[in-house]
Tab-separated table of C-alpha atoms and ligand atoms in Angstrom:
chain	number	residue	atom	x	y	z
B	25	MET	CA	20.356	-80.571	35.935
B	26	ALA	CA	20.248	-83.654	38.187
B	27	SER	CA	20.611	-86.882	36.340
B	28	ALA	CA	17.328	-88.094	37.945
B	29	MET	CA	15.555	-85.668	35.563
B	30	TYR	CA	16.868	-87.548	32.599
B	31	ARG	CA	14.018	-89.975	32.369
B	32	HIS	CA	10.632	-90.073	30.685
B	33	ASP	CA	7.519	-90.506	32.757
B	34	GLY	CA	5.627	-91.471	29.583
B	35	PHE	CA	5.406	-90.757	25.878
B	36	GLN	CA	2.891	-88.451	24.233
B	37	SER	CA	2.577	-90.761	21.299
B	38	THR	CA	1.217	-93.607	23.465
B	39	THR	CA	-1.320	-91.401	25.320
B	40	HIS	CA	-4.984	-91.295	24.330
B	41	GLU	CA	-4.178	-87.973	22.547
B	42	GLY	CA	-1.364	-89.384	20.507
B	43	LEU	CA	0.310	-86.649	18.468
B	44	ARG	CA	-1.865	-83.540	18.640
B	45	GLN	CA	-2.436	-82.867	14.917
B	46	ASN	CA	-4.517	-79.747	15.560
B	47	LEU	CA	-1.593	-77.922	17.281
B	48	PHE	CA	-0.249	-75.158	15.133
B	49	PRO	CA	3.370	-76.450	15.275
B	50	MET	CA	2.189	-79.816	13.996
B	51	ARG	CA	0.606	-78.151	11.034
B	52	LEU	CA	3.861	-76.359	10.363
B	53	TYR	CA	5.621	-79.687	10.578
B	54	HIS	CA	3.431	-81.197	7.902
B	55	LYS	CA	4.029	-78.184	5.682
B	56	ALA	CA	7.764	-78.386	6.176
B	57	LYS	CA	7.769	-82.007	5.003
B	58	LYS	CA	6.220	-80.976	1.701
B	59	LEU	CA	7.839	-77.590	1.135
B	60	GLY	CA	11.149	-77.708	2.964
B	61	THR	CA	12.748	-80.681	1.106
B	62	TRP	CA	14.482	-78.817	-1.706
B	63	ASP	CA	18.123	-79.590	-2.291
B	64	PRO	CA	20.614	-76.681	-2.656
B	65	CYS	CA	22.829	-78.975	-4.730
B	66	SER	CA	20.201	-79.446	-7.434
B	67	LEU	CA	19.833	-75.719	-8.286
B	68	ASP	CA	21.338	-74.906	-11.707
B	69	PHE	CA	23.890	-72.076	-11.419
B	70	GLY	CA	24.829	-72.258	-15.136
B	71	LYS	CA	23.311	-68.978	-16.177
B	72	ASP	CA	24.364	-67.455	-12.845
B	73	GLN	CA	28.022	-68.087	-13.792
B	74	GLU	CA	27.562	-66.306	-17.188
B	75	ASP	CA	25.672	-63.361	-15.608
B	76	TRP	CA	28.382	-63.061	-12.909
B	77	LYS	CA	31.052	-62.233	-15.520
B	78	LYS	CA	28.946	-59.352	-16.872
B	79	PHE	CA	28.512	-57.655	-13.531
B	80	SER	CA	30.560	-54.500	-12.862
B	81	PRO	CA	33.158	-54.736	-10.058
B	82	GLU	CA	30.845	-52.638	-7.866
B	83	GLU	CA	27.924	-54.903	-8.481
B	84	GLN	CA	30.092	-57.983	-7.736
B	85	GLU	CA	31.279	-56.350	-4.545
B	86	THR	CA	27.712	-55.693	-3.386
B	87	PHE	CA	26.660	-59.236	-4.248
B	88	ILE	CA	29.577	-60.666	-2.254
B	89	ARG	CA	28.911	-58.353	0.651
B	90	LEU	CA	25.260	-59.472	0.835
B	91	CYS	CA	26.159	-63.091	0.486
B	92	SER	CA	28.751	-62.731	3.271
B	93	LEU	CA	26.065	-61.409	5.586
B	94	PHE	CA	23.542	-64.072	4.562
B	95	VAL	CA	25.839	-67.094	4.684
B	96	ALA	CA	27.207	-66.187	8.149
B	97	GLY	CA	23.693	-65.323	9.357
B	98	GLU	CA	22.463	-68.702	8.240
B	99	GLU	CA	25.430	-70.435	9.838
B	100	SER	CA	24.726	-68.481	13.040
B	101	VAL	CA	21.064	-69.513	13.131
B	102	THR	CA	22.086	-73.109	12.441
B	103	ARG	CA	24.539	-73.207	15.291
B	104	ASP	CA	22.439	-71.210	17.834
B	105	LEU	CA	19.047	-72.964	17.636
B	106	LEU	CA	19.932	-76.054	19.637
B	107	PRO	CA	19.560	-74.570	23.155
B	108	LEU	CA	16.040	-73.457	22.331
B	109	MET	CA	15.208	-76.953	20.967
B	110	MET	CA	16.661	-78.494	24.132
B	111	VAL	CA	14.324	-76.457	26.314
B	112	ILE	CA	11.303	-77.395	24.098
B	113	SER	CA	12.331	-81.041	24.400
B	114	GLN	CA	12.817	-80.866	28.106
B	115	GLU	CA	9.316	-79.342	28.424
B	116	GLY	CA	7.968	-82.410	26.690
B	117	ARG	CA	6.481	-80.558	23.723
B	118	VAL	CA	6.995	-83.339	21.230
B	119	GLU	CA	4.942	-81.771	18.419
B	120	GLU	CA	7.004	-78.534	18.615
B	121	GLU	CA	10.265	-80.540	18.748
B	122	MET	CA	9.167	-82.457	15.624
B	123	PHE	CA	8.689	-79.149	13.821
B	124	LEU	CA	12.059	-77.942	15.061
B	125	THR	CA	13.804	-80.934	13.495
B	126	THR	CA	12.719	-79.550	10.113
B	127	PHE	CA	13.737	-76.097	11.157
B	128	LEU	CA	17.324	-76.870	11.983
B	129	TRP	CA	17.759	-78.972	8.883
B	130	GLU	CA	16.511	-76.096	6.713
B	131	GLU	CA	18.863	-73.638	8.339
B	132	ALA	CA	21.765	-75.970	7.526
B	133	LYS	CA	20.616	-76.109	3.906
B	134	HIS	CA	20.421	-72.308	3.751
B	135	THR	CA	24.003	-72.125	4.853
B	136	GLU	CA	24.958	-74.673	2.279
B	137	PHE	CA	22.990	-72.809	-0.428
B	138	PHE	CA	24.890	-69.513	-0.069
B	139	ARG	CA	28.272	-71.167	0.330
B	140	ARG	CA	27.617	-73.088	-2.887
B	141	PHE	CA	26.882	-69.870	-4.676
B	142	LEU	CA	30.048	-68.376	-3.341
B	143	ASP	CA	32.081	-71.407	-4.355
B	144	GLU	CA	30.646	-72.055	-7.793
B	145	VAL	CA	29.540	-68.659	-9.057
B	146	VAL	CA	31.570	-66.043	-7.190
B	147	LYS	CA	34.561	-68.374	-6.717
B	148	ASP	CA	35.777	-66.381	-3.763
B	149	THR	CA	37.543	-68.169	-0.976
B	150	SER	CA	38.903	-65.067	0.708
B	151	ASP	CA	37.938	-64.193	4.296
B	152	LEU	CA	34.535	-62.569	3.884
B	153	SER	CA	34.295	-61.502	7.452
B	154	ARG	CA	35.750	-58.238	6.302
B	155	PHE	CA	32.162	-57.352	5.349
B	156	HIS	CA	30.864	-57.947	8.861
B	157	SER	CA	30.311	-54.389	10.098
B	158	PRO	CA	30.135	-53.429	13.849
B	159	HIS	CA	26.394	-53.715	14.282
B	160	TYR	CA	26.286	-56.959	12.312
B	161	ARG	CA	28.959	-58.262	14.684
B	162	THR	CA	26.955	-57.200	17.704
B	163	VAL	CA	23.838	-59.056	16.509
B	164	PHE	CA	25.396	-62.237	15.003
B	165	TYR	CA	28.656	-62.675	16.954
B	166	GLU	CA	27.276	-61.589	20.302
B	167	GLU	CA	23.550	-60.928	20.978
B	168	LEU	CA	22.231	-63.987	19.111
B	169	PRO	CA	24.499	-66.655	20.564
B	170	LYS	CA	24.290	-64.995	24.030
B	171	ALA	CA	20.516	-64.949	24.137
B	172	MET	CA	20.272	-68.590	22.813
B	173	PHE	CA	22.964	-70.162	24.885
B	174	ALA	CA	21.701	-68.421	28.039
B	175	LEU	CA	18.871	-71.001	27.832
B	176	LEU	CA	21.249	-73.751	28.878
B	177	SER	CA	21.367	-72.316	32.367
B	178	ASP	CA	18.129	-70.334	32.430
B	179	PRO	CA	15.127	-71.956	30.603
B	180	SER	CA	12.654	-69.532	32.188
B	181	PRO	CA	9.819	-68.034	30.118
B	182	GLU	CA	11.525	-64.707	30.270
B	183	ALA	CA	14.801	-66.065	28.922
B	184	MET	CA	12.879	-67.903	26.223
B	185	ALA	CA	11.169	-64.669	25.238
B	186	ARG	CA	14.486	-62.851	24.979
B	187	ALA	CA	15.873	-65.697	22.837
B	188	ALA	CA	12.772	-65.841	20.617
B	189	VAL	CA	12.721	-62.032	20.064
B	190	THR	CA	16.402	-62.051	19.109
B	191	TYR	CA	16.180	-65.081	16.841
B	192	HIS	CA	12.737	-64.971	15.302
B	193	MET	CA	11.641	-61.332	15.423
B	194	ILE	CA	14.893	-59.507	14.770
B	195	VAL	CA	17.314	-61.939	13.045
B	196	GLU	CA	14.770	-63.828	10.969
B	197	GLY	CA	11.873	-61.387	10.916
B	198	VAL	CA	13.591	-58.077	10.338
B	199	LEU	CA	17.074	-58.741	8.975
B	200	ALA	CA	16.895	-61.978	7.033
B	201	GLU	CA	13.459	-61.494	5.579
B	202	THR	CA	14.061	-57.889	4.625
B	203	GLY	CA	17.457	-58.687	3.147
B	204	TYR	CA	16.156	-61.634	1.091
B	205	GLN	CA	13.110	-59.834	-0.131
B	206	ALA	CA	15.193	-56.837	-1.285
B	207	PHE	CA	17.781	-59.087	-2.899
B	208	PHE	CA	15.122	-61.272	-4.533
B	209	ASP	CA	13.441	-58.103	-6.057
B	210	VAL	CA	16.648	-56.823	-7.566
B	211	ILE	CA	17.485	-60.197	-9.103
B	212	GLU	CA	13.987	-60.538	-10.469
B	213	ALA	CA	13.796	-56.996	-11.830
B	214	ARG	CA	17.138	-57.409	-13.599
B	215	ASN	CA	16.387	-60.966	-14.715
B	216	VAL	CA	19.835	-62.313	-13.568
B	217	THR	CA	21.202	-65.208	-11.643
B	218	PRO	CA	18.094	-67.500	-11.946
B	219	GLY	CA	19.650	-70.208	-9.746
B	220	LEU	CA	20.220	-67.796	-6.867
B	221	LYS	CA	16.725	-66.424	-7.417
B	222	GLU	CA	15.183	-69.811	-7.230
B	223	GLY	CA	17.088	-70.748	-4.012
B	224	ILE	CA	16.154	-67.438	-2.322
B	225	GLY	CA	12.515	-68.019	-3.267
B	226	LEU	CA	12.568	-71.405	-1.626
B	227	LEU	CA	14.467	-70.229	1.395
B	228	LYS	CA	12.035	-67.342	1.928
B	229	ARG	CA	9.248	-69.953	2.118
B	230	ASP	CA	11.176	-71.909	4.753
B	231	GLU	CA	11.786	-68.722	6.744
B	232	SER	CA	8.114	-67.875	6.837
B	233	ARG	CA	7.489	-71.130	8.665
B	234	HIS	CA	10.321	-70.412	11.060
B	235	ILE	CA	8.962	-66.971	11.855
B	236	ALA	CA	5.430	-68.357	12.156
B	237	TRP	CA	6.673	-70.673	14.871
B	238	GLY	CA	8.480	-67.766	16.544
B	239	VAL	CA	5.269	-65.811	16.589
B	240	TYR	CA	3.465	-68.847	18.003
B	241	LEU	CA	6.158	-69.364	20.709
B	242	LEU	CA	5.993	-65.727	21.845
B	243	SER	CA	2.174	-65.731	21.813
B	244	ARG	CA	2.120	-68.956	23.827
B	245	LEU	CA	4.572	-67.516	26.377
B	246	ILE	CA	2.463	-64.353	26.745
B	247	ALA	CA	-0.747	-66.418	27.207
B	248	GLU	CA	0.950	-68.496	29.881
B	249	HIS	CA	2.944	-65.670	31.511
B	250	PRO	CA	1.472	-62.179	30.878
B	251	SER	CA	4.643	-60.443	32.221
B	252	VAL	CA	6.501	-61.799	29.237
B	253	TRP	CA	4.993	-58.923	27.240
B	254	ASP	CA	7.212	-56.436	29.107
B	255	VAL	CA	10.306	-58.607	28.495
B	256	ILE	CA	9.548	-58.647	24.755
B	257	GLN	CA	9.283	-54.846	24.735
B	258	GLU	CA	12.538	-54.455	26.573
B	259	ARG	CA	14.406	-56.825	24.349
B	260	MET	CA	13.147	-55.162	21.210
B	261	GLY	CA	14.381	-51.863	22.598
B	262	GLU	CA	17.824	-53.345	23.155
B	263	LEU	CA	18.055	-54.774	19.695
B	264	TRP	CA	16.569	-52.081	17.428
B	265	PRO	CA	19.681	-49.868	17.448
B	266	HIS	CA	21.751	-52.811	16.155
B	267	ALA	CA	19.126	-54.154	13.730
B	268	ILE	CA	18.592	-50.798	12.090
B	269	GLY	CA	22.349	-50.254	12.433
B	270	VAL	CA	23.013	-53.325	10.202
B	271	VAL	CA	20.790	-51.817	7.528
B	272	ASN	CA	22.403	-48.382	7.796
B	273	GLU	CA	25.868	-49.937	7.596
B	274	LEU	CA	24.895	-51.770	4.455
B	275	PHE	CA	24.095	-48.448	2.730
B	276	GLU	CA	27.025	-46.561	4.162
B	277	GLY	CA	25.003	-43.338	4.444
B	278	LYS	CA	23.826	-43.420	0.819
B	279	PRO	CA	20.209	-43.722	-0.232
B	280	THR	CA	20.884	-46.567	-2.680
B	281	ASN	CA	23.603	-49.186	-3.259
B	282	ALA	CA	25.385	-50.456	-6.399
B	283	LEU	CA	22.471	-52.788	-7.164
B	284	GLY	CA	19.954	-50.020	-7.056
B	285	GLN	CA	18.435	-51.199	-3.757
B	286	SER	CA	17.082	-48.348	-1.639
B	287	LEU	CA	17.325	-47.816	2.080
B	288	ASP	CA	13.682	-46.642	1.994
B	289	ASP	CA	12.604	-49.987	0.560
B	290	PHE	CA	14.553	-51.893	3.184
B	291	ILE	CA	12.924	-49.942	5.988
B	292	HIS	CA	9.468	-50.247	4.362
B	293	TYR	CA	9.752	-54.049	4.030
B	294	ALA	CA	10.957	-54.333	7.641
B	295	GLN	CA	8.014	-52.241	8.857
B	296	GLU	CA	5.315	-54.118	7.009
B	297	GLN	CA	6.194	-57.609	8.182
B	298	PHE	CA	7.111	-56.506	11.715
B	299	ALA	CA	3.780	-54.704	12.171
B	300	THR	CA	1.728	-57.660	11.235
B	301	ARG	CA	3.618	-60.032	13.536
B	302	MET	CA	3.716	-57.772	16.534
B	303	ASP	CA	-0.044	-57.127	16.167
B	304	ARG	CA	-0.585	-60.870	16.194
B	305	ILE	CA	1.672	-61.331	19.329
B	306	GLU	CA	-0.084	-58.476	21.107
B	307	LEU	CA	-3.445	-60.132	20.568
B	308	ALA	CA	-2.122	-62.944	22.808
B	309	ARG	CA	-2.354	-60.613	25.792
B	310	ASN	CA	-6.147	-61.239	25.772
B	311	LYS	CA	-6.215	-64.824	24.511
B	312	SER	CA	-6.394	-68.213	26.141
B	313	LEU	CA	-3.570	-70.713	25.670
B	314	SER	CA	-5.871	-73.202	23.878
B	315	SER	CA	-7.021	-70.597	21.317
B	316	ILE	CA	-3.353	-69.856	20.448
B	317	GLU	CA	-2.286	-73.517	20.288
B	318	GLN	CA	-4.982	-74.290	17.770
B	319	VAL	CA	-5.090	-71.158	15.779
B	320	LEU	CA	-5.933	-72.080	12.160
B	321	GLU	CA	-3.483	-69.626	10.686
B	322	GLU	CA	-2.876	-69.991	6.965
B	323	GLY	CA	-0.393	-68.381	4.674
B	324	VAL	CA	2.561	-70.176	6.133
I	16	MET	CA	2.184	-33.151	41.551
I	17	GLY	CA	2.618	-33.817	37.859
I	18	TYR	CA	1.864	-32.277	34.522
I	19	GLU	CA	-0.775	-33.317	32.045
I	20	ILE	CA	0.951	-35.083	29.136
I	21	PHE	CA	1.566	-33.005	26.005
I	22	SER	CA	0.695	-29.795	27.873
I	23	ASP	CA	3.034	-26.781	27.590
I	24	GLU	CA	4.379	-27.284	31.147
I	25	TRP	CA	4.964	-30.907	30.562
I	26	ALA	CA	6.780	-30.104	27.358
I	27	ARG	CA	9.051	-27.639	29.064
I	28	HIS	CA	9.935	-30.025	31.832
I	29	TRP	CA	10.650	-32.691	29.245
I	30	GLY	CA	13.034	-30.253	27.517
I	31	GLU	CA	14.827	-29.831	30.888
I	32	GLN	CA	15.203	-33.540	31.239
I	33	VAL	CA	16.558	-33.911	27.705
I	34	LYS	CA	19.150	-31.259	28.454
I	35	GLN	CA	20.478	-33.373	31.305
I	36	ASN	CA	20.490	-36.578	29.269
I	37	MET	CA	24.036	-37.219	28.301
I	38	ALA	CA	23.217	-40.382	26.385
I	39	TYR	CA	20.832	-38.323	24.231
I	40	ARG	CA	23.444	-35.729	23.633
I	41	THR	CA	25.847	-38.341	22.195
I	42	ALA	CA	23.244	-40.244	20.236
I	43	ALA	CA	21.798	-37.130	18.665
I	44	ALA	CA	25.076	-35.388	17.922
I	45	SER	CA	24.304	-34.972	14.206
I	46	TRP	CA	20.469	-34.581	14.451
I	47	GLU	CA	19.590	-31.030	13.441
I	48	TRP	CA	15.849	-30.817	12.813
I	49	PRO	CA	12.987	-29.618	15.018
I	50	LEU	CA	10.134	-31.984	15.389
I	51	VAL	CA	6.606	-32.131	16.647
I	52	LEU	CA	5.065	-35.066	18.524
I	53	LEU	CA	1.305	-35.092	18.264
I	54	ILE	CA	-1.402	-36.744	20.376
I	55	GLU	CA	-4.632	-37.047	18.443
I	56	ARG	CA	-7.890	-35.591	19.568
I	57	ASP	CA	-10.021	-38.060	21.543
I	58	PRO	CA	-12.894	-36.547	23.516
I	59	SER	CA	-13.654	-39.874	25.179
I	60	VAL	CA	-10.512	-39.431	27.284
I	61	GLY	CA	-10.852	-35.701	27.589
I	62	ILE	CA	-8.508	-34.680	24.744
I	63	THR	CA	-10.742	-32.287	22.928
I	64	GLU	CA	-8.272	-31.322	20.213
I	65	ASP	CA	-4.957	-32.473	18.759
I	66	ARG	CA	-2.111	-31.584	21.129
I	67	GLY	CA	1.498	-31.344	20.078
I	68	VAL	CA	4.852	-30.836	21.650
I	69	TYR	CA	7.468	-28.858	19.740
I	70	LEU	CA	11.070	-29.844	20.300
I	71	ASP	CA	13.887	-27.876	18.720
I	72	LEU	CA	16.676	-30.403	18.760
I	73	TYR	CA	20.057	-29.460	17.297
I	74	HIS	CA	23.323	-31.335	17.527
I	75	GLY	CA	22.480	-33.039	20.886
I	76	GLU	CA	20.990	-29.897	22.387
I	77	CYS	CA	17.316	-29.335	23.172
I	78	ARG	CA	17.128	-25.620	22.411
I	79	GLU	CA	13.471	-25.296	23.060
I	80	ALA	CA	10.544	-27.377	24.225
I	81	ARG	CA	6.945	-26.221	24.474
I	82	ALA	CA	3.437	-26.817	23.219
I	83	ALA	CA	3.312	-26.811	19.451
I	84	THR	CA	1.383	-24.281	17.416
I	85	LYS	CA	-0.264	-24.930	14.095
I	86	HIS	CA	2.489	-22.972	12.522
I	87	ASP	CA	5.112	-25.304	14.071
I	88	ILE	CA	3.379	-28.312	12.645
I	89	GLU	CA	3.515	-26.827	9.194
I	90	GLN	CA	7.143	-25.699	9.478
I	91	VAL	CA	8.938	-28.685	11.160
I	92	PRO	CA	10.411	-31.384	8.897
I	93	PHE	CA	9.320	-34.243	11.240
I	94	VAL	CA	5.974	-34.980	12.820
I	95	ILE	CA	5.238	-38.159	14.745
I	96	GLN	CA	1.641	-38.740	15.773
I	97	GLY	CA	-0.481	-41.318	17.415
I	98	ASP	CA	-3.604	-41.854	19.561
I	99	ALA	CA	-3.743	-41.177	23.318
I	100	TYR	CA	-3.732	-44.903	24.207
I	101	THR	CA	-0.564	-45.580	22.226
I	102	TRP	CA	1.313	-42.528	23.608
I	103	VAL	CA	0.381	-43.477	27.196
I	104	GLU	CA	1.520	-47.032	26.691
I	105	VAL	CA	4.863	-45.762	25.306
I	106	LEU	CA	5.322	-43.238	28.178
I	107	ARG	CA	4.556	-46.012	30.671
I	108	GLY	CA	7.025	-48.378	29.061
I	109	LYS	CA	4.380	-50.916	28.075
I	110	LEU	CA	5.135	-50.363	24.389
I	111	GLU	CA	8.719	-49.845	23.209
I	112	ALA	CA	9.080	-46.694	21.144
I	113	ILE	CA	10.901	-47.936	18.068
I	114	SER	CA	8.775	-51.004	17.739
I	115	THR	CA	5.707	-48.756	17.963
I	116	ILE	CA	6.929	-46.551	15.158
I	117	MET	CA	7.884	-49.653	13.076
I	118	ARG	CA	4.449	-51.005	13.631
I	119	GLY	CA	2.854	-47.751	12.455
I	120	LYS	CA	1.071	-47.254	15.741
I	121	LEU	CA	2.998	-44.037	16.039
I	122	ARG	CA	3.101	-42.636	12.548
I	123	LEU	CA	5.716	-40.500	10.927
I	124	THR	CA	3.285	-38.239	9.174
I	125	LYS	CA	6.024	-35.861	8.042
I	126	GLY	CA	9.706	-36.634	7.365
I	127	ASN	CA	11.737	-39.475	6.167
I	128	MET	CA	11.879	-42.790	7.951
I	129	SER	CA	15.383	-43.535	6.646
I	130	THR	CA	16.681	-40.397	8.254
I	131	LEU	CA	14.936	-41.171	11.469
I	132	ALA	CA	16.335	-44.736	11.361
I	133	GLY	CA	19.867	-43.310	11.899
I	134	TYR	CA	18.800	-41.998	15.306
I	135	VAL	CA	17.129	-44.936	16.950
I	136	LEU	CA	19.147	-44.511	20.155
I	137	ALA	CA	18.419	-40.814	20.307
I	138	ALA	CA	14.650	-41.455	19.958
I	139	GLN	CA	14.877	-44.043	22.797
I	140	GLU	CA	16.676	-41.546	25.018
I	141	LEU	CA	14.078	-38.849	24.363
I	142	VAL	CA	11.377	-41.312	25.472
I	143	LYS	CA	13.472	-42.184	28.575
I	144	SER	CA	13.635	-38.526	29.490
I	145	ALA	CA	9.853	-38.230	29.155
I	146	GLN	CA	9.392	-41.339	31.279
I	147	GLY	CA	11.321	-39.589	34.070
I	148	LEU	CA	8.633	-36.882	34.304
I	149	GLU	CA	5.752	-36.921	36.721
I	150	SER	CA	2.993	-37.239	34.222
I	151	VAL	CA	-0.764	-36.971	34.586
I	152	TYR	CA	-2.510	-39.133	32.086
I	153	PRO	CA	-5.896	-38.463	30.408
I	154	GLU	CA	-8.850	-39.641	32.366
I	155	GLY	CA	-9.863	-43.158	31.364
I	156	LEU	CA	-6.229	-43.991	30.570
I	157	ALA	CA	-4.844	-43.145	33.990
M	22	FE2	FE1	17.536	-69.633	7.165
M	23	FE2	FE1	15.132	-69.426	9.656
């Protein structure tokens, strides 16, 4: 980019509009300031440490496996968000950028949260990448960073859509959310590791805001550029084999794992949430930009 | 000239395409169950009764493809069904197949989703083969 472009023609906050409080991202920003400020360091892992000693070796192994996928996934979304933020910033969307400052901070805390559990409860400092299976590697080592960093040289709506599908719809929306929900349910049903449970509960709430923004972004892109719909379909098609592959690898061909989680439940969770979001995104094909920007969506 | 979607002729031509699809062969190497794909009755677009395609798929081979009978629907372990609009959108590439199944717009009315989940690539290749056909779509959706 030519250096002449590195200047501001004005500032949103000094225009007659000021900050547009009725924009959906701005509403998410306000929510994040209230709900996203929890501190991973203040969670009490005391009972978690006792419970850990009572787990069977198979149960421990499954916990570590899941945490190794979660912690690296969180590190990956922390490291890979910046190019998207940069495009939003360059487009002058200050309200969206304000929300994204909370987003990135939260991803960093999620990384910290799982690492703290590994350090203080599991006490495992071995190389956990041994649990990163081939499809997991394709998604987190390759497809996610590739789609996000492609934005540095190509900030087009199509490239944005590919990045958003990868990051928000597949990584956050299908993999993270499904994984966390299934993990949360097991911990709750067995009444173990309350510190971990509390953290995952808080983290899930953060993720719902992230995904809500992803749905917003994709809807906005479709309303502005209808052909983006086809790009979204194509990108989903590219990623499904790997996304579902990650889940299949986790179960290694068996219907349940050592924690009693079932493959059926995983798929079911993934379907439910995905359906709702894609239906919302599809609605944008027939909506105006302004009705999307100011949608009064609750439940975030 | 083309063939009306989900007709017997269309199904047979689809079977021929699947036979030539090497990517399908690899992706479906361990799949061994016949299935029926069903388009639901919708008189408003000229589909006066449910129409099904029967595919006998075994270890990467398409052993048979034709219009499905009622007996087929009862016998096969997998049935995927949806309305005409959704099928047409999938066949035209406006809706991606796996997303459409995950969203429940195409429904697995018989069979286990977890089993199907192991064959995502195979399912995508089946659709690609169908997209290679010269298809005639129902009136009103053409
Ligand atoms: Fe996160
Ligand atoms: Fe997130």
